[in-house]
CSV table of C-alpha atoms in Angstrom, one decimal:
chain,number,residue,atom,x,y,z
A,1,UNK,CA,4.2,52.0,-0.8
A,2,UNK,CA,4.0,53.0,2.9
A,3,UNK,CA,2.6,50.0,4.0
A,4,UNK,CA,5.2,47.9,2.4
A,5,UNK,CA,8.1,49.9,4.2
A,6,UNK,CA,6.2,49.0,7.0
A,7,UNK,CA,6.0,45.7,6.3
A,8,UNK,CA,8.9,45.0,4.9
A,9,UNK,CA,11.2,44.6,8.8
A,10,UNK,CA,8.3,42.6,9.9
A,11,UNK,CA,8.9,39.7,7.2
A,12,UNK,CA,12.5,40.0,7.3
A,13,UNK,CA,12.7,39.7,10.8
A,14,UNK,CA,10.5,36.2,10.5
A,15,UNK,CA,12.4,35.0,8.3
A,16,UNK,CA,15.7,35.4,10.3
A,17,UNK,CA,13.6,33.9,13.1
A,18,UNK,CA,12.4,30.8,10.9
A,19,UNK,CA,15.7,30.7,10.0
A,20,UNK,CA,17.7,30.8,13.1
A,21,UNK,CA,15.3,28.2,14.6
A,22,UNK,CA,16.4,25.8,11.0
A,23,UNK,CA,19.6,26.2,11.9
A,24,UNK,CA,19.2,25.4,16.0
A,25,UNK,CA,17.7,22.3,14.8
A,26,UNK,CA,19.9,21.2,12.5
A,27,UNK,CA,22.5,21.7,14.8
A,28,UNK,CA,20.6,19.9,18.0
A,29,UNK,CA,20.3,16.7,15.5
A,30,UNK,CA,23.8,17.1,14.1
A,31,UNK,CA,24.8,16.3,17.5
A,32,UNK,CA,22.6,13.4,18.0
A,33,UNK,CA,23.6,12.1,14.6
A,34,UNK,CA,27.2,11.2,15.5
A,35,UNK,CA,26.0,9.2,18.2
A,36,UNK,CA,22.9,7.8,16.6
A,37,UNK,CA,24.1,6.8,13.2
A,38,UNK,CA,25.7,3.7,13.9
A,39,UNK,CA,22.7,2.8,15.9
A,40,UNK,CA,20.6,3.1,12.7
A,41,UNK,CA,23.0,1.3,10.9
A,42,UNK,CA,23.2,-1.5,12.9
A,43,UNK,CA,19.6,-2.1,13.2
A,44,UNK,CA,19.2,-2.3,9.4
A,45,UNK,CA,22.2,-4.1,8.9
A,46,UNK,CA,21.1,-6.5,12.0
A,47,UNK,CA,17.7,-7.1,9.7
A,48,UNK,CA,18.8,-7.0,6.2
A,49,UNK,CA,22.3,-8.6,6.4
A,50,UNK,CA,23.9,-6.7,3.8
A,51,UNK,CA,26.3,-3.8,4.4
A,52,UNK,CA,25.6,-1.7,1.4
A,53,UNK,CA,21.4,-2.0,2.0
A,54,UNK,CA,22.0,-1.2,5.3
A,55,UNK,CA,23.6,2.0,4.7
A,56,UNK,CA,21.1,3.1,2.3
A,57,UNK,CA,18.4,2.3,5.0
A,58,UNK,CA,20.4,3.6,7.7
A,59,UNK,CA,20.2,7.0,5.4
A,60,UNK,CA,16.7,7.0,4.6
A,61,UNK,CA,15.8,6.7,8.0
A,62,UNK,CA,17.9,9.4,9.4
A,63,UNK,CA,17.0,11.9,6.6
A,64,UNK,CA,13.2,10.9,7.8
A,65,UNK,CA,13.7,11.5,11.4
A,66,UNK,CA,15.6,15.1,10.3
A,67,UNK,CA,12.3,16.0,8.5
A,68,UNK,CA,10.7,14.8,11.9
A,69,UNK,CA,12.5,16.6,13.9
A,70,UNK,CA,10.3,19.2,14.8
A,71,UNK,CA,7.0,17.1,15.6
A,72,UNK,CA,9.2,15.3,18.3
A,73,UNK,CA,7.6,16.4,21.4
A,74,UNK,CA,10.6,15.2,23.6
A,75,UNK,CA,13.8,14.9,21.5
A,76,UNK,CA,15.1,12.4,24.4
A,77,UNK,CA,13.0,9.9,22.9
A,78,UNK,CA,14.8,10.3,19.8
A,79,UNK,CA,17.2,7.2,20.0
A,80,UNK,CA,14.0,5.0,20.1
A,81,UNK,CA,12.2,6.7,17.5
A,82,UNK,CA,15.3,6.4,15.3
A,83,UNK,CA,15.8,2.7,15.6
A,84,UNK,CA,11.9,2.4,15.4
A,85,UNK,CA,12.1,3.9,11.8
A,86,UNK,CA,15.5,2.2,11.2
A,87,UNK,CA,13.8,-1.3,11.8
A,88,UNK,CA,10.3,-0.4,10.1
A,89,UNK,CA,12.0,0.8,7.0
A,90,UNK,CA,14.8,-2.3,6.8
A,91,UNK,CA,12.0,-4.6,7.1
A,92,UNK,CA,10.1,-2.8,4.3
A,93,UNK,CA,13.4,-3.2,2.3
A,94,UNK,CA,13.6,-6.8,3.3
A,95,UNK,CA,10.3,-7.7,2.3
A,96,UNK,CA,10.6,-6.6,-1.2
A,97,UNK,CA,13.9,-7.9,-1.6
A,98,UNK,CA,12.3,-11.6,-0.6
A,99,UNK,CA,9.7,-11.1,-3.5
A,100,UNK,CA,12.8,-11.1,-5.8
A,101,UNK,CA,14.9,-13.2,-4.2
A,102,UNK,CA,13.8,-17.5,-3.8
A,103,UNK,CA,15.5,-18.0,-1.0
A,104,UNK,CA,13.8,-21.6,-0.7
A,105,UNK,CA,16.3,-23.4,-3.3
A,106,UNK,CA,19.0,-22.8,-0.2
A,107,UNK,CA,16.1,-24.4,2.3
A,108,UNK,CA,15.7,-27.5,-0.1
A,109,UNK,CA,19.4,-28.3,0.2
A,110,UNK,CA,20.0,-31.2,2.8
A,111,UNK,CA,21.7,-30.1,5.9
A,112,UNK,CA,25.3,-32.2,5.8
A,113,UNK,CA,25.7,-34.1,9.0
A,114,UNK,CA,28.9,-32.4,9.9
A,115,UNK,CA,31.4,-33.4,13.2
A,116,UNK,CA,31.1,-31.3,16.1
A,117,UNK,CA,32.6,-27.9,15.7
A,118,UNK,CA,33.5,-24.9,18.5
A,119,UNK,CA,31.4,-22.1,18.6
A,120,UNK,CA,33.4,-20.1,16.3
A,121,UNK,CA,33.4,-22.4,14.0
A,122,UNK,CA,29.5,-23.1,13.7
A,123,UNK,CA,28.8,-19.3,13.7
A,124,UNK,CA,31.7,-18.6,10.5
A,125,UNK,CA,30.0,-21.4,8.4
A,126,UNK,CA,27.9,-19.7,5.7
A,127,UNK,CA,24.9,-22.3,5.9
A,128,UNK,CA,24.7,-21.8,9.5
A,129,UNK,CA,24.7,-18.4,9.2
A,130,UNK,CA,22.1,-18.5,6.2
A,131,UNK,CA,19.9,-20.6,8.8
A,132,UNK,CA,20.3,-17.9,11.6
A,133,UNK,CA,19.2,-15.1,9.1
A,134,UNK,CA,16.2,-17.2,8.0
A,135,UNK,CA,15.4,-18.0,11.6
A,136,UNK,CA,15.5,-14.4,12.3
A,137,UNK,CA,13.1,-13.7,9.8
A,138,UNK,CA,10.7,-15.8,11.0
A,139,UNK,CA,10.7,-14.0,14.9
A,140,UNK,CA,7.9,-12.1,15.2
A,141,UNK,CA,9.2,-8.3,14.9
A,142,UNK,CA,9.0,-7.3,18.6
A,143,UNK,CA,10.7,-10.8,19.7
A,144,UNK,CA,13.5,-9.4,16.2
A,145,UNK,CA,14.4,-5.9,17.6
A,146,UNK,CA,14.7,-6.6,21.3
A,147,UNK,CA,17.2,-9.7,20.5
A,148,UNK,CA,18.7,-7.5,18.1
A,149,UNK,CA,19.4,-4.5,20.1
A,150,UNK,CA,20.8,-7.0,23.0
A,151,UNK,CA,23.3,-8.4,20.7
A,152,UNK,CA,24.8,-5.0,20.3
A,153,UNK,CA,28.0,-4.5,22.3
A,154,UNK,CA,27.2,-1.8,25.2
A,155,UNK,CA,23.4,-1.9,25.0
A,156,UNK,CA,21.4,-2.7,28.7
A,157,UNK,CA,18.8,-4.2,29.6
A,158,UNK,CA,17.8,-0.8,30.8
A,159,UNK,CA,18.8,0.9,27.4
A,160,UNK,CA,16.7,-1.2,25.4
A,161,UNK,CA,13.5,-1.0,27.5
A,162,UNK,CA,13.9,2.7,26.9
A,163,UNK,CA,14.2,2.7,23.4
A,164,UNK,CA,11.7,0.1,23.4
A,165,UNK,CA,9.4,1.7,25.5
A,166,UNK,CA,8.6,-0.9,27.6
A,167,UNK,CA,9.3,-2.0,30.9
A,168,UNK,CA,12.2,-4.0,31.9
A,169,UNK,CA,10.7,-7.0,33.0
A,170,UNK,CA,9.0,-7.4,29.6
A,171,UNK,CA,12.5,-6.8,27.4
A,172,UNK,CA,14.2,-9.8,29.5
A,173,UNK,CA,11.0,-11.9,28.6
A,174,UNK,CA,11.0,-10.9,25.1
A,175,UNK,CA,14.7,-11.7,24.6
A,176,UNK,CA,14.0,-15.1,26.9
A,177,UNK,CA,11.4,-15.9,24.6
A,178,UNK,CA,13.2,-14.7,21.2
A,179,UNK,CA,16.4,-17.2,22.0
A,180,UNK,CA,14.5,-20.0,22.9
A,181,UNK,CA,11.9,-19.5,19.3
A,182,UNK,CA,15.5,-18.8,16.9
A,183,UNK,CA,17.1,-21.9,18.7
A,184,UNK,CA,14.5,-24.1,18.2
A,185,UNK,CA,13.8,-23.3,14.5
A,186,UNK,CA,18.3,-23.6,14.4
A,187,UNK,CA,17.6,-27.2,16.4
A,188,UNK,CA,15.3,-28.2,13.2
A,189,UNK,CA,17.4,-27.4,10.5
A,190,UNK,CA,20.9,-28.5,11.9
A,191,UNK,CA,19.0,-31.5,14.3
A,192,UNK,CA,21.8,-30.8,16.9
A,193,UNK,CA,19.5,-33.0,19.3
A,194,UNK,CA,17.6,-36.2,19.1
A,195,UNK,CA,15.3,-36.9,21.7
A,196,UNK,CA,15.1,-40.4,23.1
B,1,UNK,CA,20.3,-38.4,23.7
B,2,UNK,CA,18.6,-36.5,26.4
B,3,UNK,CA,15.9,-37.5,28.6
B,4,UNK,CA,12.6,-36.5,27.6
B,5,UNK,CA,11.5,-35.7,31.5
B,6,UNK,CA,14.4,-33.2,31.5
B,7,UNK,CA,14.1,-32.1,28.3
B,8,UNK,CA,12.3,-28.7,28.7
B,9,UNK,CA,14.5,-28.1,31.8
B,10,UNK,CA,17.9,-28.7,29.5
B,11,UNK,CA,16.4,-26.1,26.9
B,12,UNK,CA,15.6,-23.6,29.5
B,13,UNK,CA,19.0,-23.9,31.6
B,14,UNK,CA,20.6,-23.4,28.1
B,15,UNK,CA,18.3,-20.2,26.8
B,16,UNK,CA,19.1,-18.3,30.4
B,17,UNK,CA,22.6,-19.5,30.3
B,18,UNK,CA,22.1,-20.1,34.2
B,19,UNK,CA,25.7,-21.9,35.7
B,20,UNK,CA,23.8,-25.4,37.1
B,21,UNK,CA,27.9,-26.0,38.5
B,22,UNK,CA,28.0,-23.5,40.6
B,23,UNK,CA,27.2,-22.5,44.4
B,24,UNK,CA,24.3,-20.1,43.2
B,25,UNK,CA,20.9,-20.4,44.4
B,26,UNK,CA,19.0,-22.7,42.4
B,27,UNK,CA,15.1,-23.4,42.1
B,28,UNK,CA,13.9,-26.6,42.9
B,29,UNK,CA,13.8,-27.8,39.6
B,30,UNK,CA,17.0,-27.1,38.4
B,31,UNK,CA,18.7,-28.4,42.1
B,32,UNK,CA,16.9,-31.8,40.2
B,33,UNK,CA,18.3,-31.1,37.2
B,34,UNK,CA,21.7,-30.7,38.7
B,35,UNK,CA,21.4,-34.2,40.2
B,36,UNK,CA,20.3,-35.5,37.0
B,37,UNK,CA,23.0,-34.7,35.3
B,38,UNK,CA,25.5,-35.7,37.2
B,39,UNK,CA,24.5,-39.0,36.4
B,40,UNK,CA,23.1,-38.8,33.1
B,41,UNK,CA,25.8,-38.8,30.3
B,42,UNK,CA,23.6,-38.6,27.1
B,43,UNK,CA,21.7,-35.2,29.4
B,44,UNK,CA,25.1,-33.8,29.7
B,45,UNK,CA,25.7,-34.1,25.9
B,46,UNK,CA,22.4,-33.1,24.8
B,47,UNK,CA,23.3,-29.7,27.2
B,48,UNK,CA,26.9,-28.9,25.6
B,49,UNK,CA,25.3,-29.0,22.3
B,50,UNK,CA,22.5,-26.8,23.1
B,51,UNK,CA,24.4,-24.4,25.0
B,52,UNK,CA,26.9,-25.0,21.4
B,53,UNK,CA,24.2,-24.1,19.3
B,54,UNK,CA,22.8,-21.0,21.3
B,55,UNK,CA,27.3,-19.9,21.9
B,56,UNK,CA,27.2,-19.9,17.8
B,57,UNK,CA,23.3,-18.3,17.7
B,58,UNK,CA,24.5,-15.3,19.9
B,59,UNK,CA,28.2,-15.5,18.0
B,60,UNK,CA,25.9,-15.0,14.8
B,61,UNK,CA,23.9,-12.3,16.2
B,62,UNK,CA,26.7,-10.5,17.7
B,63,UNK,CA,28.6,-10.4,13.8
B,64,UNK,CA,24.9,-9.2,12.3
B,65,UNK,CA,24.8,-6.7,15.0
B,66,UNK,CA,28.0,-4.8,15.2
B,67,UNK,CA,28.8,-4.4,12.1
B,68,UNK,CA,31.1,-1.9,11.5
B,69,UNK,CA,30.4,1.5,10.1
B,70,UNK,CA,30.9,2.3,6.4
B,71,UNK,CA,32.7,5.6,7.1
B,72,UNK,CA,31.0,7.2,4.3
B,73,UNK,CA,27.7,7.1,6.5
B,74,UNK,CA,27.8,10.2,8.0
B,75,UNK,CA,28.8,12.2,5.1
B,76,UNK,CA,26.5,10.5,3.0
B,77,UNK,CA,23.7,11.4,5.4
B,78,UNK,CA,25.3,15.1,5.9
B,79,UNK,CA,25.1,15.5,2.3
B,80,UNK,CA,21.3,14.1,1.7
B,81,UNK,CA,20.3,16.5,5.0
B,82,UNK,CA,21.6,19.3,2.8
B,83,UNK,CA,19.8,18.5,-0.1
B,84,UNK,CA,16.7,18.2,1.9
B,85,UNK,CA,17.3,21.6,3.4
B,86,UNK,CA,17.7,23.4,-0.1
B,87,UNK,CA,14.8,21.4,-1.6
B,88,UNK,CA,12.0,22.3,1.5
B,89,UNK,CA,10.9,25.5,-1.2
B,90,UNK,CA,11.1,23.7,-4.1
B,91,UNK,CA,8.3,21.1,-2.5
B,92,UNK,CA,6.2,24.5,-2.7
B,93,UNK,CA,7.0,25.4,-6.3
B,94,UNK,CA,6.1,22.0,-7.2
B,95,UNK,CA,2.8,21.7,-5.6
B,96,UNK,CA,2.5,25.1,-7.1
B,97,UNK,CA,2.8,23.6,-10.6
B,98,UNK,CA,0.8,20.6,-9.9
B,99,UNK,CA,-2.0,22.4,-8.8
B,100,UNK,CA,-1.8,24.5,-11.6
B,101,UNK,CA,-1.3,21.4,-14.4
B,102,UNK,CA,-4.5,20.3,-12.5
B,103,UNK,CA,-6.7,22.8,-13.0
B,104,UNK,CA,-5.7,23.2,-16.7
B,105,UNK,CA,-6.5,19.7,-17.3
B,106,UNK,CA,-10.3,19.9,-15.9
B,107,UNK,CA,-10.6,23.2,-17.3
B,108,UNK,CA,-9.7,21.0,-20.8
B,109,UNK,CA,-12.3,18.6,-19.6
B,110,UNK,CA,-14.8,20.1,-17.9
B,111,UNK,CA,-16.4,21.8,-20.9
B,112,UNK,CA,-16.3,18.4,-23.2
B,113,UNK,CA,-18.2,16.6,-20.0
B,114,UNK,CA,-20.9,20.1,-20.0
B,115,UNK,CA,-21.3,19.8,-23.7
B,116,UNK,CA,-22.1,15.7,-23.3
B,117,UNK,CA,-24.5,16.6,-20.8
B,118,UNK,CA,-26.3,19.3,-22.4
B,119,UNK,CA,-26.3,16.7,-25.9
B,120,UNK,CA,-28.0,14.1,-23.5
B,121,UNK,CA,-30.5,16.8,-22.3
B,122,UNK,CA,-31.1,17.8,-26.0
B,123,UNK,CA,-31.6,13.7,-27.4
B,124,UNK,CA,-34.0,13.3,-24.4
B,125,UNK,CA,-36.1,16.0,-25.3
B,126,UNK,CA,-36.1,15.4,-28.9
B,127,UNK,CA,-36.8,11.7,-28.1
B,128,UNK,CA,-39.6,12.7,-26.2
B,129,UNK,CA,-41.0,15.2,-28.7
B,130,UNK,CA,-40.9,12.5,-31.5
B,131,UNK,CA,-44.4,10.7,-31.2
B,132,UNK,CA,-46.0,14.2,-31.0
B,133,UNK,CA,-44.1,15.6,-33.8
B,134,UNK,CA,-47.6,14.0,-36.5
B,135,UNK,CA,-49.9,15.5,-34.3
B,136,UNK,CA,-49.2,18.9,-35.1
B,137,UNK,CA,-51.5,19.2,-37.9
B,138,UNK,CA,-50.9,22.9,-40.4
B,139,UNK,CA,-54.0,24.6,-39.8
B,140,UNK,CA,-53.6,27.8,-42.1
B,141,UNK,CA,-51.1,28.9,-43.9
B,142,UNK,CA,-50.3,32.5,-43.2
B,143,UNK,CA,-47.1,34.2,-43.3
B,144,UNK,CA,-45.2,34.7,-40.9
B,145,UNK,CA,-43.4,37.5,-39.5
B,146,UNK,CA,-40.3,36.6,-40.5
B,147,UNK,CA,-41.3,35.5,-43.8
B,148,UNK,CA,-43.7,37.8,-45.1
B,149,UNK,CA,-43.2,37.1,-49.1
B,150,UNK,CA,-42.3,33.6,-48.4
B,151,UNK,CA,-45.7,32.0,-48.9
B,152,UNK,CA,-46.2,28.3,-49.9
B,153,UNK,CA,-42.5,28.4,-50.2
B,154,UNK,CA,-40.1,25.8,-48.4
B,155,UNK,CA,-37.4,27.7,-46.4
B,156,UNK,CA,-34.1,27.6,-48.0
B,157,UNK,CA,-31.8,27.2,-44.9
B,158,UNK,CA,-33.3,25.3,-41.5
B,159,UNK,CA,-33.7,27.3,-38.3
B,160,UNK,CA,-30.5,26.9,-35.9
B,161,UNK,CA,-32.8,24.8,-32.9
B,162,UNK,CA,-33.9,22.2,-35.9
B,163,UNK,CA,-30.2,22.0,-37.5
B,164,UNK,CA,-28.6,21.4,-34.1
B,165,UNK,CA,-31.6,18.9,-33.4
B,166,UNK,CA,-31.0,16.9,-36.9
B,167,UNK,CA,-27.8,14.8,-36.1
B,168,UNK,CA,-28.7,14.1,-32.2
B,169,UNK,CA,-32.2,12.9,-33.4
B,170,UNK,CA,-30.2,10.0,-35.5
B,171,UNK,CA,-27.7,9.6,-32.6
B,172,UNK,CA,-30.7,9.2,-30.4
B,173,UNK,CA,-32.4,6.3,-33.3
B,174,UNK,CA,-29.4,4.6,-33.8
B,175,UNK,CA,-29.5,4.4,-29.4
B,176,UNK,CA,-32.9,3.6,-29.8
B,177,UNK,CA,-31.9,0.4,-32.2
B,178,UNK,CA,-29.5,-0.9,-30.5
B,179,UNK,CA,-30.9,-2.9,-27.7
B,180,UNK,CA,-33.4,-5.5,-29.3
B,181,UNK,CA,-36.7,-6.7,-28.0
B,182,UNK,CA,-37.8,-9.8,-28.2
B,183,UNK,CA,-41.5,-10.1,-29.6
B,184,UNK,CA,-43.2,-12.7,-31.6
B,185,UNK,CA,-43.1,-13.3,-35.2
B,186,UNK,CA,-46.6,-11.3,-36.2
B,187,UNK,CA,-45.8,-8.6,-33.5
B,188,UNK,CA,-42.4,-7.9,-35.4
B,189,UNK,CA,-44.0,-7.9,-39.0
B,190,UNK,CA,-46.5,-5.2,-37.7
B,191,UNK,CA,-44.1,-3.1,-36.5
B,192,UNK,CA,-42.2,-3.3,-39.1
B,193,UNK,CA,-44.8,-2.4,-40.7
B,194,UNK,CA,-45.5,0.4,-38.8
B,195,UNK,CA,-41.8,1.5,-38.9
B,196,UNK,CA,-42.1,1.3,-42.7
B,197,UNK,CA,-45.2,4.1,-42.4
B,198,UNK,CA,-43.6,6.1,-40.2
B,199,UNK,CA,-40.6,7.0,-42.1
B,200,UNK,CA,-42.4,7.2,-45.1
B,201,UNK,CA,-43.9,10.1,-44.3
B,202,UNK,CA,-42.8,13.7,-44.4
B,203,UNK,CA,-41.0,15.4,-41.2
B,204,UNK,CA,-43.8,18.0,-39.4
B,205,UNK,CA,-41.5,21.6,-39.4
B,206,UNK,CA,-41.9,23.1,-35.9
B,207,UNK,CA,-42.4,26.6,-36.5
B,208,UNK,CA,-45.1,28.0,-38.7
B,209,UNK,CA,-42.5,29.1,-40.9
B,210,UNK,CA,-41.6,25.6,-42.6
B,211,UNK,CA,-44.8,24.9,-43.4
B,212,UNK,CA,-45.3,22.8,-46.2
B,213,UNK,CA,-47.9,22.6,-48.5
B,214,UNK,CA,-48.8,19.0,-48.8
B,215,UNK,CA,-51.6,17.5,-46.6
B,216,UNK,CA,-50.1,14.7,-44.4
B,217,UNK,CA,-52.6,12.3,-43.8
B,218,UNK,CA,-53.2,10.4,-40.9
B,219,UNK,CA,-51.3,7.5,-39.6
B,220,UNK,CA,-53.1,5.2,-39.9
B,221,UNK,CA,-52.3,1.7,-37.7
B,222,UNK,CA,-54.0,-2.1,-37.5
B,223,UNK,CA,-53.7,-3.1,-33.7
B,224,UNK,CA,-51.8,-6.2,-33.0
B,225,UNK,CA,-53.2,-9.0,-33.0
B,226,UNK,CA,-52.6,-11.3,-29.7
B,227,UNK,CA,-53.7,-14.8,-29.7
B,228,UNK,CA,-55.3,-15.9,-26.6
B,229,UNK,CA,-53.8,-17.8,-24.1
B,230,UNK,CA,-54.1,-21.8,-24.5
B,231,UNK,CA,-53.6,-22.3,-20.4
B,232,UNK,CA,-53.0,-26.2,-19.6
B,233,UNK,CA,-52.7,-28.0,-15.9
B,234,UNK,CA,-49.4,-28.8,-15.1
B,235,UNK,CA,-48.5,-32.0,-15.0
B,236,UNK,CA,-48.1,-34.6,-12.1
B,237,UNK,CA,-45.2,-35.1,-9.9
B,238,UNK,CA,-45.1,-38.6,-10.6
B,239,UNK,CA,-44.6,-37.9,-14.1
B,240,UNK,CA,-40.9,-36.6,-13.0
């Protein structure tokens, strides 16, 4: 019975400890979800094209990087290592969903020769836009996240290498090289030019 | 349509989204690109619709990219943070239970798997103490210990070892018949033959005890017959 009087402070005050440090890192990644969250979103939405998927993802993979909080050796990194899982786990989604899905009975349509349209235009017409995500599909997934995070209003060239983690020089390539790939595979479907 | 010499060079002014019109520096290359151009009405088309198609490419993107954000988000994700908080012990509790489901199940199974084992064990040994069980021959009869005023007489129940024994010694036959071998026509009629002696006769006992009166007599087999071997050239290749 002694030794459990004695004991007894000793736990308790680990506890409180354990706790304490809980609640510091829930708070430290409460901050960082208010800024991060959309991020998440974006990225899952940016793969999976569908609001309501992307929120689910979005929440997976911010209730995944909670749990791995604490293994983050430096917590700066976090912005990357969020859109990392973000991406990983939308792409997971989006694979499954393509084993239900046969998207190829939308390929096998012919592509109406239309007139010339703005910008605008082009982008708001559903087939376009079911080309585009199709095109997108095929990038390879490195080429996929750096176009995708440059798309996003506000994010550098700078921003991206660091959440990346690569250097500069390489993003610019990568997004170089993803725009030329997505508007070639575009050029095939919609045959915008004929070469002579 | 464009030209085909410019044709990369068109693509690549389109993809950087580099202004060919204006007083910036230029490479070589596109300074002749420039030039071309200003000549070349079907090059300047071919541009304005790739520069179209990559406006309504980054248009696309742009839509895909800033979505905006559900409001319920946050509180969805505030909500499934709580749930993970108050479900960290329970993770315990259940491994707890697993674990514990576990070992009940192999303590279910382990002894089933022992007894199988030990049955195995037992069929070998009786399997292997079957062609020497006619060899024991009854020398005397004398009484045993246990059986003093028994004399001559069969013993009314079977010792434990030789009851236990009984039902894995057909288990181990009926193994023993399944697979079939494959012998000639007088081979099989003598041991059938010799199957048909052997369970003719009377079951040795094993212990002094269950001695029985009656004599057994030798077993008494003809050897097998083998015919010898009519061995005949083989025949020419020319023959094939």
């Amino acid at each position: 019975m002694q030794e459990l009087v004695l004991n007894q402070p000793v736990s308790t005050a680990r506890s409180e400890l354990v706790r304490e440090a809980q609640a510091d890192a829930r708070r430290e990644f409460e901050e960082r979800l208010a800024e991060c969250g959309p991020l998440a979103f974006r990225v899952a939405r940016g793969v999976l094209r569908n609001t309501a998927d992307a929120e689910d993802v979005a929440q997976e993979a911010l209730l995944r990087a909670y749990k791995g909080f604490d293994r983050l050796r430096d917590h700066n990194r976090f912005r990357g290592w969020l859109v990392r899982i973000s991406f990983r786990l939308a792409l997971d989604r989006l694979r499954s969903a393509k084993r239900r899905e046969q998207r190829d009975q939308l390929w096998a349509k012919p592509v109406h020769q239309q007139p010339p349209m703005s910008a605008e235009d082009v982008a708001a017409s559903n087939q376009f836009q079911a080309h585009l995500d199709r095109a997108l599909e095929e990038l390879p997934e490195k080429l996929r996240l750096v176009l995708l995070l440059s798309a996003m209003d506000g994010c550098t060239m700078e921003e991206i290498a660091a959440t990346v983690g690569v250097p500069l020089g390489t993003v610019k390539s990568r997004i170089f090289v993803a725009r030329k790939k997505l508007a070639e595979k575009l050029r095939c479907h919609a045959n915008t030019i004929k070469m002579r | 349509m464009p030209c085909e010499h410019y044709k990369n060079a068109l693509i690549d002014a389109a993809v950087t989204g580099r202004d060919l019109t204006g007083a910036a520096a230029l490479t070589a290359e596109l300074r002749d690109l420039r030039a071309h151009l200003a000549e070349c009405v079907a090059c300047r088309a071919a541009l304005a619709e790739e520069q179209s198609l990559l406006a309504a490419m980054d248009s696309g993107l742009r839509v895909a990219a800033n979505a905006e954000v559900p409001p319920s988000l946050l509180p969805r994700v505030r909500a499934s943070l709580d749930e993970a908080a108050t479900a960290r012990p329970r993770w315990s509790s259940q491994w707890l239970a697993l674990a514990v489901a576990s070992t009940a199940v192999a303590m279910l199974f382990l002894p089933v798997k022992f007894r199988r084992n030990n049955a195995d064990a037992l069929s070998i040994n009786s399997v292997s103490n079957l062609p020497t069980v006619p060899e024991v021959t009854p020398t005397t009869q004398t009484p045993s210990l246990s059986n003093p005023g028994g004399r001559g007489k069969l013993p009314q129940k079977p010792l434990a070892s030789t009851a236990r024994n009984a039902p894995l010694r057909d288990e181990s036959a009926s193994r023993r018949r399944s697979p079939e071998i494959l012998v000639s026509r007088d081979q099989e009629a003598l041991l059938a033959s010799y199957a048909k002696q052997w369970s003719s006769r009377v079951r040795a006992p094993l212990v002094s005890s269950e001695l029985v009166e009656a004599k057994l007599e030798p077993l008494r087999v003809p050897p097998i017959q083998i015919a010898n071997l009519d061995v005949k050239p083989l025949a020419e290749e020319g023959s094939q």
